[in-house]
mmCIF file of C-alpha atoms in Angstrom:
data_model
loop_
_atom_site.group_PDB
_atom_site.id
_atom_site.type_symbol
_atom_site.label_atom_id
_atom_site.label_comp_id
_atom_site.label_asym_id
_atom_site.label_seq_id
_atom_site.Cartn_x
_atom_site.Cartn_y
_atom_site.Cartn_z
ATOM 1 C CA MET A 1251 -2.751 9.612 6.782
ATOM 2 C CA ARG A 1252 0.302 8.845 4.712
ATOM 3 C CA PHE A 1253 2.401 10.426 7.417
ATOM 4 C CA LEU A 1254 1.430 7.448 9.609
ATOM 5 C CA LEU A 1255 3.883 5.638 7.362
ATOM 6 C CA ALA A 1256 6.646 7.548 9.120
ATOM 7 C CA VAL A 1257 6.014 5.589 12.298
ATOM 8 C CA LEU A 1258 5.340 2.270 10.637
ATOM 9 C CA LEU A 1259 7.582 2.294 7.581
ATOM 10 C CA ILE A 1260 10.497 4.672 7.989
ATOM 11 C CA GLY A 1261 10.966 3.508 11.549
ATOM 12 C CA THR A 1262 11.603 0.100 10.018
ATOM 13 C CA VAL A 1263 13.853 1.476 7.292
ATOM 14 C CA ALA A 1264 16.384 3.240 9.471
ATOM 15 C CA ALA A 1265 15.901 2.215 13.083
ATOM 16 C CA GLY A 1266 19.071 0.154 13.131
ATOM 17 C CA ALA A 1267 21.160 2.952 11.673
ATOM 18 C CA GLU A 1268 20.420 5.719 14.111
ATOM 19 C CA GLY A 1269 20.190 3.915 17.458
ATOM 20 C CA LYS A 1270 18.745 5.872 20.367
ATOM 21 C CA THR A 1271 18.841 9.125 18.433
ATOM 22 C CA TRP A 1272 16.557 7.670 15.786
ATOM 23 C CA GLN A 1273 14.260 6.164 18.394
ATOM 24 C CA GLY A 1274 13.979 9.586 19.965
ATOM 25 C CA LYS A 1275 12.956 11.081 16.628
ATOM 26 C CA MET A 1276 10.332 8.402 16.152
ATOM 27 C CA ARG A 1277 8.888 9.033 19.611
ATOM 28 C CA ASP A 1278 8.684 12.731 18.782
ATOM 29 C CA LEU A 1279 6.966 11.992 15.484
ATOM 30 C CA SER A 1280 4.541 9.561 17.118
ATOM 31 C CA ASN A 1281 3.575 12.181 19.687
ATOM 32 C CA ALA A 1282 3.144 14.827 16.990
ATOM 33 C CA LEU A 1283 0.910 12.528 14.971
ATOM 34 C CA SER A 1284 -1.309 11.703 17.927
ATOM 35 C CA GLU A 1285 -1.800 15.441 18.483
ATOM 36 C CA ALA A 1286 -2.578 16.137 14.807
ATOM 37 C CA ILE A 1287 -5.108 13.401 14.011
ATOM 38 C CA PRO A 1288 -8.077 15.098 15.750
ATOM 39 C CA PHE A 1289 -7.607 18.117 13.479
ATOM 40 C CA LEU A 1290 -8.192 16.056 10.343
ATOM 41 C CA TYR A 1291 -11.909 15.668 10.907
ATOM 42 C CA PRO A 1292 -14.704 18.264 11.158
ATOM 43 C CA ASP A 1293 -15.056 19.739 14.632
ATOM 44 C CA PRO A 1294 -16.436 23.194 15.475
ATOM 45 C CA SER A 1295 -13.836 23.618 18.204
ATOM 46 C CA GLN A 1296 -10.895 23.303 15.805
ATOM 47 C CA ASP A 1297 -8.878 26.324 14.747
ATOM 48 C CA VAL A 1298 -6.515 26.782 11.803
ATOM 49 C CA LYS A 1299 -3.742 28.050 14.041
ATOM 50 C CA GLY A 1300 -3.769 24.815 16.032
ATOM 51 C CA LEU A 1301 -3.686 22.691 12.872
ATOM 52 C CA ASN A 1302 -0.841 24.785 11.482
ATOM 53 C CA GLU A 1303 1.214 24.204 14.624
ATOM 54 C CA LYS A 1304 0.697 20.442 14.438
ATOM 55 C CA VAL A 1305 1.570 20.170 10.741
ATOM 56 C CA LYS A 1306 4.651 22.362 11.200
ATOM 57 C CA LYS A 1307 5.848 20.139 14.045
ATOM 58 C CA ILE A 1308 5.430 16.999 11.921
ATOM 59 C CA TYR A 1309 7.217 18.668 9.016
ATOM 60 C CA GLU A 1310 10.216 19.679 11.133
ATOM 61 C CA ILE A 1311 10.570 16.137 12.473
ATOM 62 C CA SER A 1312 10.218 14.595 8.999
ATOM 63 C CA LYS A 1313 13.147 16.624 7.668
ATOM 64 C CA GLY A 1314 15.452 14.629 9.931
ATOM 65 C CA LEU A 1315 14.309 11.232 8.694
ATOM 66 C CA ASP A 1316 16.874 9.262 6.724
ATOM 67 C CA VAL A 1317 15.580 7.369 3.678
ATOM 68 C CA LYS A 1318 18.852 6.067 2.260
ATOM 69 C CA PHE A 1319 18.706 2.828 0.327
ATOM 70 C CA ASP A 1320 21.563 1.166 2.227
ATOM 71 C CA HIS A 1321 19.595 1.494 5.468
ATOM 72 C CA ALA A 1322 16.595 -0.235 3.918
ATOM 73 C CA GLN A 1323 18.751 -3.214 2.967
ATOM 74 C CA LYS A 1324 19.540 -3.923 6.623
ATOM 75 C CA VAL A 1325 16.005 -4.681 7.738
ATOM 76 C CA LYS A 1326 14.372 -8.102 7.935
ATOM 77 C CA ASP A 1327 11.490 -7.099 5.696
ATOM 78 C CA PHE A 1328 13.792 -5.748 2.974
ATOM 79 C CA ASP A 1329 11.999 -4.435 -0.070
ATOM 80 C CA PRO A 1330 13.714 -2.383 -2.798
ATOM 81 C CA ALA A 1331 10.667 -0.102 -2.889
ATOM 82 C CA LEU A 1332 10.948 1.014 0.751
ATOM 83 C CA PRO A 1333 13.265 3.987 0.114
ATOM 84 C CA TYR A 1334 10.882 5.285 -2.572
ATOM 85 C CA LEU A 1335 7.920 4.929 -0.236
ATOM 86 C CA ALA A 1336 9.783 6.757 2.504
ATOM 87 C CA GLY A 1337 10.825 9.526 0.123
ATOM 88 C CA MET A 1338 7.245 9.976 -1.059
ATOM 89 C CA LEU A 1339 6.153 10.237 2.562
ATOM 90 C CA LYS A 1340 8.525 13.138 3.128
ATOM 91 C CA GLN A 1341 7.262 14.834 -0.024
ATOM 92 C CA ASP A 1342 3.664 14.537 1.122
ATOM 93 C CA ILE A 1343 4.403 15.973 4.540
ATOM 94 C CA GLU A 1344 6.173 18.883 2.867
ATOM 95 C CA ARG A 1345 3.242 19.387 0.493
ATOM 96 C CA ALA A 1346 0.790 19.474 3.408
ATOM 97 C CA TYR A 1347 3.021 21.934 5.257
ATOM 98 C CA LEU A 1348 3.375 24.265 2.235
ATOM 99 C CA SER A 1349 -0.388 24.134 1.709
ATOM 100 C CA MET A 1350 -0.863 25.338 5.269
ATOM 101 C CA GLN A 1351 1.609 28.161 4.659
ATOM 102 C CA ASP A 1352 -0.339 29.155 1.543
ATOM 103 C CA GLY A 1353 -3.527 29.423 3.580
ATOM 104 C CA ASN A 1354 -5.135 26.220 2.295
ATOM 105 C CA PRO A 1355 -5.751 24.037 5.389
ATOM 106 C CA GLU A 1356 -8.503 21.951 3.796
ATOM 107 C CA TYR A 1357 -6.184 20.817 1.008
ATOM 108 C CA ALA A 1358 -3.484 20.001 3.564
ATOM 109 C CA LYS A 1359 -5.939 17.839 5.511
ATOM 110 C CA ALA A 1360 -7.120 16.187 2.292
ATOM 111 C CA VAL A 1361 -3.538 15.277 1.316
ATOM 112 C CA ILE A 1362 -3.086 13.570 4.649
ATOM 113 C CA ARG A 1363 -6.454 11.817 4.776
ATOM 114 C CA SER A 1364 -6.465 10.579 1.180
ATOM 115 C CA SER A 1365 -3.189 8.745 1.680
ATOM 116 C CA THR A 1366 -4.677 6.125 4.000
ATOM 117 C CA ALA A 1367 -4.931 3.647 1.134
ATOM 118 C CA TYR A 1368 -1.222 4.069 0.527
ATOM 119 C CA CYS A 1369 -0.466 3.067 4.108
ATOM 120 C CA ILE A 1370 -2.774 0.076 3.849
ATOM 121 C CA ALA A 1371 -1.069 -1.157 0.704
ATOM 122 C CA CYS A 1372 2.349 -0.965 2.300
ATOM 123 C CA HIS A 1373 1.397 -2.486 5.644
ATOM 124 C CA THR A 1374 -0.563 -5.370 4.196
ATOM 125 C CA ARG A 1375 2.253 -6.430 1.862
ATOM 126 C CA THR A 1376 3.352 -9.269 4.127
ATOM 127 C CA LYS A 1377 2.929 -10.575 7.655
ATOM 128 C CA GLU A 1378 6.416 -9.276 8.485
ATOM 129 C CA GLY A 1379 6.634 -6.200 10.672
ATOM 130 C CA VAL A 1380 6.032 -5.319 14.296
ATOM 131 C CA GLU A 1381 2.739 -4.429 15.905
ATOM 132 C CA TYR A 1382 2.344 -0.898 17.203
ATOM 133 C CA PRO A 1383 -0.019 -1.035 20.190
ATOM 134 C CA LEU A 1384 0.899 2.570 20.992
ATOM 135 C CA LEU A 1385 -1.147 3.585 17.968
ATOM 136 C CA SER A 1386 -4.289 2.467 19.748
ATOM 137 C CA ALA A 1387 -4.033 5.814 21.501
ATOM 138 C CA PHE A 1388 -5.118 7.362 18.197
ATOM 139 C CA ALA A 1389 -8.435 5.514 18.266
ATOM 140 C CA GLN A 1390 -10.174 8.032 20.551
ATOM 141 C CA PRO A 1391 -9.905 10.962 18.072
ATOM 142 C CA LEU A 1392 -11.266 8.674 15.341
ATOM 143 C CA LYS A 1393 -14.520 7.938 17.151
ATOM 144 C CA LYS A 1394 -16.240 10.660 15.126
ATOM 145 C CA ALA A 1395 -14.808 9.340 11.859
ATOM 146 C CA SER A 1396 -16.763 7.141 9.438
ATOM 147 C CA TRP A 1397 -16.749 3.350 9.636
ATOM 148 C CA ILE A 1398 -14.549 2.950 6.551
ATOM 149 C CA THR A 1399 -12.065 5.529 7.867
ATOM 150 C CA ARG A 1400 -11.718 3.520 11.065
ATOM 151 C CA ILE A 1401 -11.250 0.302 9.044
ATOM 152 C CA GLU A 1402 -8.561 2.019 6.966
ATOM 153 C CA PHE A 1403 -6.845 3.264 10.107
ATOM 154 C CA MET A 1404 -6.874 -0.216 11.656
ATOM 155 C CA ALA A 1405 -5.239 -1.658 8.530
ATOM 156 C CA ALA A 1406 -2.688 1.159 8.300
ATOM 157 C CA SER A 1407 -1.716 0.651 11.956
ATOM 158 C CA ARG A 1408 -1.533 -3.153 11.598
ATOM 159 C CA GLN A 1409 -4.590 -3.882 13.773
ATOM 160 C CA PHE A 1410 -5.454 -6.722 11.444
ATOM 161 C CA ASP A 1411 -7.640 -8.838 13.714
ATOM 162 C CA ALA A 1412 -9.780 -5.779 14.407
ATOM 163 C CA VAL A 1413 -10.211 -5.253 10.641
ATOM 164 C CA LEU A 1414 -11.526 -8.783 10.147
ATOM 165 C CA VAL A 1415 -13.848 -8.663 13.176
ATOM 166 C CA ASN A 1416 -15.369 -5.312 12.190
ATOM 167 C CA VAL A 1417 -15.868 -6.172 8.521
ATOM 168 C CA MET A 1418 -17.387 -9.563 9.295
ATOM 169 C CA GLY A 1419 -19.704 -7.910 11.806
ATOM 170 C CA GLU A 1420 -21.020 -5.432 9.248
ATOM 171 C CA LEU A 1421 -21.496 -8.111 6.605
ATOM 172 C CA ALA A 1422 -23.675 -10.067 9.014
ATOM 173 C CA ALA A 1423 -25.662 -7.007 10.138
ATOM 174 C CA SER A 1424 -29.016 -6.096 8.641
ATOM 175 C CA GLY A 1425 -27.804 -2.692 7.566
ATOM 176 C CA ASN A 1426 -26.248 0.484 8.906
ATOM 177 C CA PRO A 1427 -27.336 3.862 7.472
ATOM 178 C CA GLY A 1428 -23.857 5.226 8.148
ATOM 179 C CA ILE A 1429 -22.171 2.663 5.881
ATOM 180 C CA SER A 1430 -22.647 2.958 2.127
ATOM 181 C CA PRO A 1431 -22.504 -0.066 -0.210
ATOM 182 C CA MET A 1432 -19.268 1.368 -1.610
ATOM 183 C CA ASP A 1433 -17.722 1.545 1.875
ATOM 184 C CA LEU A 1434 -18.829 -1.998 2.691
ATOM 185 C CA GLU A 1435 -17.232 -3.255 -0.522
ATOM 186 C CA ARG A 1436 -14.006 -1.365 0.168
ATOM 187 C CA GLY A 1437 -13.896 -2.715 3.719
ATOM 188 C CA SER A 1438 -14.398 -6.253 2.390
ATOM 189 C CA ARG A 1439 -11.533 -5.822 -0.057
ATOM 190 C CA ILE A 1440 -9.245 -4.579 2.706
ATOM 191 C CA ALA A 1441 -10.242 -7.617 4.784
ATOM 192 C CA LEU A 1442 -9.436 -9.900 1.825
ATOM 193 C CA SER A 1443 -5.978 -8.361 1.555
ATOM 194 C CA VAL A 1444 -5.424 -8.958 5.267
ATOM 195 C CA ALA A 1445 -6.582 -12.589 5.074
ATOM 196 C CA VAL A 1446 -4.549 -13.461 1.965
ATOM 197 C CA ARG A 1447 -1.384 -11.407 2.272
ATOM 198 C CA VAL A 1448 -0.912 -10.764 5.975
ATOM 199 C CA LYS A 1449 -2.513 -13.772 7.623
ATOM 200 C CA LYS A 1450 -1.965 -16.126 4.677
ATOM 201 C CA ASP A 1451 -5.031 -17.834 6.087
ATOM 202 C CA ARG A 1452 -7.015 -19.797 3.503
ATOM 203 C CA GLU A 1453 -9.844 -20.595 5.913
ATOM 204 C CA LYS A 1454 -10.333 -16.946 6.948
ATOM 205 C CA ALA A 1455 -10.307 -15.867 3.308
ATOM 206 C CA GLN A 1456 -12.918 -18.484 2.404
ATOM 207 C CA PHE A 1457 -15.037 -17.539 5.436
ATOM 208 C CA LEU A 1458 -14.986 -13.911 4.267
ATOM 209 C CA ALA A 1459 -16.113 -14.827 0.739
ATOM 210 C CA ARG A 1460 -18.988 -16.920 2.106
ATOM 211 C CA ALA A 1461 -19.993 -14.121 4.474
ATOM 212 C CA ILE A 1462 -20.299 -11.735 1.527
ATOM 213 C CA GLU A 1463 -22.505 -14.212 -0.357
ATOM 214 C CA LYS A 1464 -24.814 -14.531 2.674
ATOM 215 C CA SER A 1465 -24.738 -10.846 3.633
ATOM 216 C CA PRO A 1466 -28.142 -9.097 3.574
ATOM 217 C CA THR A 1467 -26.489 -5.804 2.640
ATOM 218 C CA ALA A 1468 -23.789 -6.826 0.153
ATOM 219 C CA THR A 1469 -24.441 -5.624 -3.396
ATOM 220 C CA PHE A 1470 -24.963 -7.897 -6.405
ATOM 221 C CA SER A 1471 -21.466 -6.982 -7.643
ATOM 222 C CA MET A 1472 -19.938 -7.982 -4.296
ATOM 223 C CA LYS A 1473 -21.745 -11.308 -4.322
ATOM 224 C CA GLU A 1474 -20.637 -12.038 -7.891
ATOM 225 C CA GLY A 1475 -17.064 -11.185 -6.931
ATOM 226 C CA ALA A 1476 -17.301 -13.427 -3.874
ATOM 227 C CA LYS A 1477 -18.117 -16.402 -6.120
ATOM 228 C CA VAL A 1478 -14.848 -15.881 -7.967
ATOM 229 C CA TRP A 1479 -12.961 -15.404 -4.701
ATOM 230 C CA LYS A 1480 -14.399 -18.691 -3.385
ATOM 231 C CA ALA A 1481 -13.256 -20.603 -6.460
ATOM 232 C CA ASP A 1482 -9.757 -19.106 -6.355
ATOM 233 C CA ILE A 1483 -9.446 -19.675 -2.607
ATOM 234 C CA SER A 1484 -10.531 -23.305 -3.059
ATOM 235 C CA GLU A 1485 -7.719 -23.716 -5.592
ATOM 236 C CA TRP A 1486 -5.333 -22.121 -3.098
ATOM 237 C CA GLN A 1487 -6.516 -24.511 -0.374
ATOM 238 C CA LYS A 1488 -5.592 -27.473 -2.592
ATOM 239 C CA ASP A 1489 -2.129 -26.097 -3.348
ATOM 240 C CA LYS A 1490 0.483 -27.829 -1.169
ATOM 241 C CA THR A 1491 3.511 -26.595 -3.130
ATOM 242 C CA LYS A 1492 6.754 -26.025 -1.222
ATOM 243 C CA TYR A 1493 8.946 -23.203 -2.530
ATOM 244 C CA ALA A 1494 12.549 -24.210 -1.956
ATOM 245 C CA THR A 1495 14.228 -21.705 -4.308
ATOM 246 C CA ASP A 1496 13.799 -18.274 -5.841
ATOM 247 C CA GLU A 1497 13.063 -19.996 -9.147
ATOM 248 C CA ASP A 1498 10.163 -21.883 -7.531
ATOM 249 C CA LEU A 1499 8.707 -18.591 -6.296
ATOM 250 C CA ILE A 1500 9.025 -16.715 -9.589
ATOM 251 C CA LYS A 1501 7.514 -19.582 -11.611
ATOM 252 C CA ALA A 1502 4.487 -19.796 -9.314
ATOM 253 C CA ALA A 1503 4.012 -16.018 -9.356
ATOM 254 C CA ARG A 1504 4.266 -15.879 -13.151
ATOM 255 C CA ALA A 1505 1.584 -18.532 -13.456
ATOM 256 C CA LEU A 1506 -0.811 -16.676 -11.151
ATOM 257 C CA VAL A 1507 -0.317 -13.318 -12.887
ATOM 258 C CA THR A 1508 -0.729 -14.905 -16.321
ATOM 259 C CA LYS A 1509 -3.945 -16.623 -15.225
ATOM 260 C CA ALA A 1510 -5.289 -13.376 -13.742
ATOM 261 C CA ARG A 1511 -4.503 -11.419 -16.919
ATOM 262 C CA ARG A 1512 -6.430 -13.935 -19.002
ATOM 263 C CA GLY A 1513 -9.486 -13.478 -16.804
ATOM 264 C CA SER A 1514 -9.678 -17.176 -16.072
ATOM 265 C CA SER A 1515 -12.946 -16.768 -14.200
ATOM 266 C CA PRO A 1516 -16.055 -17.518 -16.315
ATOM 267 C CA LEU A 1517 -17.692 -14.573 -14.567
ATOM 268 C CA GLY A 1518 -14.979 -12.205 -15.764
ATOM 269 C CA GLY A 1519 -12.847 -9.993 -13.529
ATOM 270 C CA HIS A 1520 -12.602 -10.241 -9.742
ATOM 271 C CA ASP A 1521 -9.146 -11.827 -9.935
ATOM 272 C CA GLU A 1522 -7.938 -10.171 -6.731
ATOM 273 C CA VAL A 1523 -7.102 -13.445 -4.980
ATOM 274 C CA LYS A 1524 -4.740 -14.539 -7.775
ATOM 275 C CA TYR A 1525 -2.975 -11.173 -7.837
ATOM 276 C CA LEU A 1526 -2.723 -11.065 -4.040
ATOM 277 C CA ARG A 1527 -1.249 -14.571 -3.923
ATOM 278 C CA ALA A 1528 1.256 -13.563 -6.593
ATOM 279 C CA THR A 1529 2.387 -10.526 -4.597
ATOM 280 C CA VAL A 1530 2.877 -12.718 -1.517
ATOM 281 C CA LEU A 1531 5.236 -14.978 -3.468
ATOM 282 C CA LEU A 1532 7.064 -12.046 -5.048
ATOM 283 C CA HIS A 1533 7.546 -10.196 -1.765
ATOM 284 C CA ASP A 1534 8.834 -13.450 -0.259
ATOM 285 C CA LEU A 1535 11.330 -13.703 -3.103
ATOM 286 C CA LEU A 1536 12.573 -10.133 -2.588
ATOM 287 C CA ARG A 1537 12.927 -10.666 1.151
ATOM 288 C CA GLN A 1538 14.551 -14.110 1.039
ATOM 289 C CA TYR A 1539 16.699 -13.658 -2.094
ATOM 290 C CA PRO A 1540 17.666 -9.943 -2.372
ATOM 291 C CA LEU A 1541 20.454 -10.796 -4.848
ATOM 292 C CA SER A 1542 18.364 -13.122 -7.018
ATOM 293 C CA GLU A 1543 18.567 -12.909 -10.791
ATOM 294 C CA PHE A 1544 14.764 -12.592 -10.669
ATOM 295 C CA VAL A 1545 14.655 -9.354 -8.646
ATOM 296 C CA GLY A 1546 13.944 -7.210 -11.709
ATOM 297 C CA GLU A 1547 11.168 -9.469 -12.941
ATOM 298 C CA SER A 1548 9.712 -9.675 -9.437
ATOM 299 C CA LEU A 1549 9.496 -5.882 -9.192
ATOM 300 C CA TYR A 1550 7.912 -5.745 -12.650
ATOM 301 C CA LEU A 1551 5.286 -8.364 -11.790
ATOM 302 C CA ILE A 1552 4.532 -6.714 -8.433
ATOM 303 C CA GLY A 1553 4.020 -3.415 -10.263
ATOM 304 C CA GLN A 1554 1.657 -5.026 -12.741
ATOM 305 C CA SER A 1555 -0.241 -6.768 -9.949
ATOM 306 C CA TYR A 1556 -0.690 -3.553 -7.982
ATOM 307 C CA ASP A 1557 -1.821 -1.812 -11.141
ATOM 308 C CA SER A 1558 -4.653 -4.345 -11.343
ATOM 309 C CA LEU A 1559 -5.357 -4.138 -7.607
ATOM 310 C CA GLN A 1560 -5.865 -0.369 -7.424
ATOM 311 C CA ASP A 1561 -9.519 -0.780 -6.461
ATOM 312 C CA LEU A 1562 -8.331 -2.841 -3.500
ATOM 313 C CA GLY A 1563 -6.540 0.175 -2.076
ATOM 314 C CA THR A 1564 -3.016 -0.213 -3.450
ATOM 315 C CA TRP A 1565 -3.245 3.311 -4.840
ATOM 316 C CA SER A 1566 -0.131 4.195 -6.889
ATOM 317 C CA LEU A 1567 2.208 1.539 -5.516
ATOM 318 C CA GLN A 1568 2.750 0.170 -9.013
ATOM 319 C CA ASP A 1569 4.752 3.283 -9.917
ATOM 320 C CA VAL A 1570 7.018 2.774 -6.909
ATOM 321 C CA TYR A 1571 7.864 -0.784 -7.948
ATOM 322 C CA PHE A 1572 8.467 0.155 -11.578
ATOM 323 C CA LEU A 1573 10.905 2.821 -10.343
ATOM 324 C CA ALA A 1574 12.624 0.294 -8.082
ATOM 325 C CA CYS A 1575 12.912 -2.066 -11.054
ATOM 326 C CA ILE A 1576 14.671 0.580 -13.149
ATOM 327 C CA ASP A 1577 17.088 1.337 -10.313
ATOM 328 C CA GLN A 1578 17.803 -2.289 -9.455
ATOM 329 C CA VAL A 1579 18.392 -3.637 -12.973
ATOM 330 C CA PRO A 1580 19.179 -0.610 -15.185
ATOM 331 C CA HIS A 1581 19.889 -0.974 -18.921
ATOM 332 C CA THR A 1582 18.181 -4.346 -19.239
ATOM 333 C CA LYS A 1583 15.155 -5.603 -21.129
ATOM 334 C CA MET A 1584 13.301 -5.800 -17.811
ATOM 335 C CA SER A 1585 14.065 -2.195 -16.839
ATOM 336 C CA ASP A 1586 12.963 -1.135 -20.312
ATOM 337 C CA GLN A 1587 9.617 -2.878 -19.759
ATOM 338 C CA CYS A 1588 9.296 -1.290 -16.325
ATOM 339 C CA TYR A 1589 9.910 2.144 -17.806
ATOM 340 C CA LYS A 1590 7.193 1.649 -20.428
ATOM 341 C CA GLU A 1591 4.705 0.683 -17.707
ATOM 342 C CA TYR A 1592 5.786 3.617 -15.540
ATOM 343 C CA GLU A 1593 5.511 6.082 -18.429
ATOM 344 C CA ARG A 1594 2.041 4.766 -19.277
ATOM 345 C CA SER A 1595 0.900 5.121 -15.674
ATOM 346 C CA ILE A 1596 2.284 8.655 -15.287
ATOM 347 C CA THR A 1597 0.927 9.823 -18.637
ATOM 348 C CA LEU A 1598 -2.515 8.454 -17.794
ATOM 349 C CA GLY A 1599 -2.488 10.596 -14.665
ATOM 350 C CA TYR A 1600 -2.162 13.739 -16.788
ATOM 351 C CA SER A 1601 -4.844 12.744 -19.279
ATOM 352 C CA GLY A 1602 -8.236 14.412 -19.441
ATOM 353 C CA SER A 1603 -11.057 15.439 -21.734
ATOM 354 C CA SER A 1604 -8.816 18.082 -23.333
ATOM 355 C CA GLY A 1605 -5.985 15.642 -24.017
ATOM 356 C CA VAL A 1606 -2.688 14.763 -22.339
ATOM 357 C CA HIS A 1607 -0.859 17.619 -20.604
ATOM 358 C CA VAL A 1608 2.368 16.392 -18.991
ATOM 359 C CA PRO A 1609 4.284 19.197 -17.174
ATOM 360 C CA LYS A 1610 7.800 20.010 -18.404
ATOM 361 C CA GLN A 1611 9.347 18.913 -15.123
ATOM 362 C CA VAL A 1612 7.654 15.520 -15.373
ATOM 363 C CA LYS A 1613 8.741 15.153 -19.016
ATOM 364 C CA LYS A 1614 12.331 15.817 -17.979
ATOM 365 C CA HIS A 1615 11.998 13.219 -15.217
ATOM 366 C CA LEU A 1616 10.717 10.652 -17.748
ATOM 367 C CA GLU A 1617 13.530 11.407 -20.200
ATOM 368 C CA THR A 1618 16.140 10.816 -17.484
ATOM 369 C CA LEU A 1619 14.504 7.531 -16.455
ATOM 370 C CA LYS A 1620 14.243 6.375 -20.060
ATOM 371 C CA LEU A 1621 17.993 6.753 -20.528
ATOM 372 C CA LYS A 1622 18.639 4.777 -17.338
ATOM 373 C CA ALA A 1623 16.191 2.034 -18.288
ATOM 374 C CA ALA A 1624 17.145 1.581 -21.950
ATOM 375 C CA ALA A 1625 18.582 -1.860 -22.631
ATOM 376 C CA LEU A 1626 22.199 -1.868 -23.865
#
């Protein structure tokens, strides 16, 4: 579903630059997406030719999308990572299209479906952003999808209240054979991200943690994690700090990340609330103070936070923020640190039982970035 990001993210990035022409493109893309979604799930009536036509249509529209950095700077929810996210979207659409041309429709569908977490991570960054009620038209084709797929779709399309209602309902239920413990845990983590980052609602977050503790179907691991969440949310509820400057924001974020890294909880791990709170502060800093001297450090700390929040559905967003860091503050100690984190993350992705096998093209990419990041 990463191509859903085209409607929700790239529409934000460049809407002001293209006027009615851009709006027309977005309407076309929205229509193409609504036609394609039913083909992503098993249905005996589906045919490869129909799927190919839908993916080709999306691909042709995506080629006209503008992902220039200067357009991203004009939006209210400015984030230096937006152009990278938009560019990755276009790459994914192209990859799905080429897979269809190579006669591999299942891989093309998998590329699209597996990217839902990526959408969630982007659209639960902050409460900023418009609602897209038009996307409710996509709900009908998803009726045959699993519970967790519907939760992921709700989050990706900014139907945040629906996420909280559905997750809380399942936690209170006596059990549903169609929902695995793993799916229930993932849904709960998505709900936590919504409560902390989007809603910034301490009471809703605490209510969620208590619901997990009382849930008849939550696993032991979930209940142990909920204890940590409750303690961290209680600390958040006591915090009445006002952040008047960019320095106030960076200091508070540093403290939260440092505490999370140390594993301050006596139970060990489950520091999602601290990392989520840190990302809220850091995204606020980037949005409110785009020229701050702390932009580089903010991008670095966001990348590190997302690296630790991967199980929450932030997927590979850390790489995007490390790249943005290198571009925003090149040839500095901070960009050098960001490069080291980025290189580690990329190299890990090419590691296996037979060793590390990084493709030549990727090695060349890393060499170019290293030169740009190296402190003078």
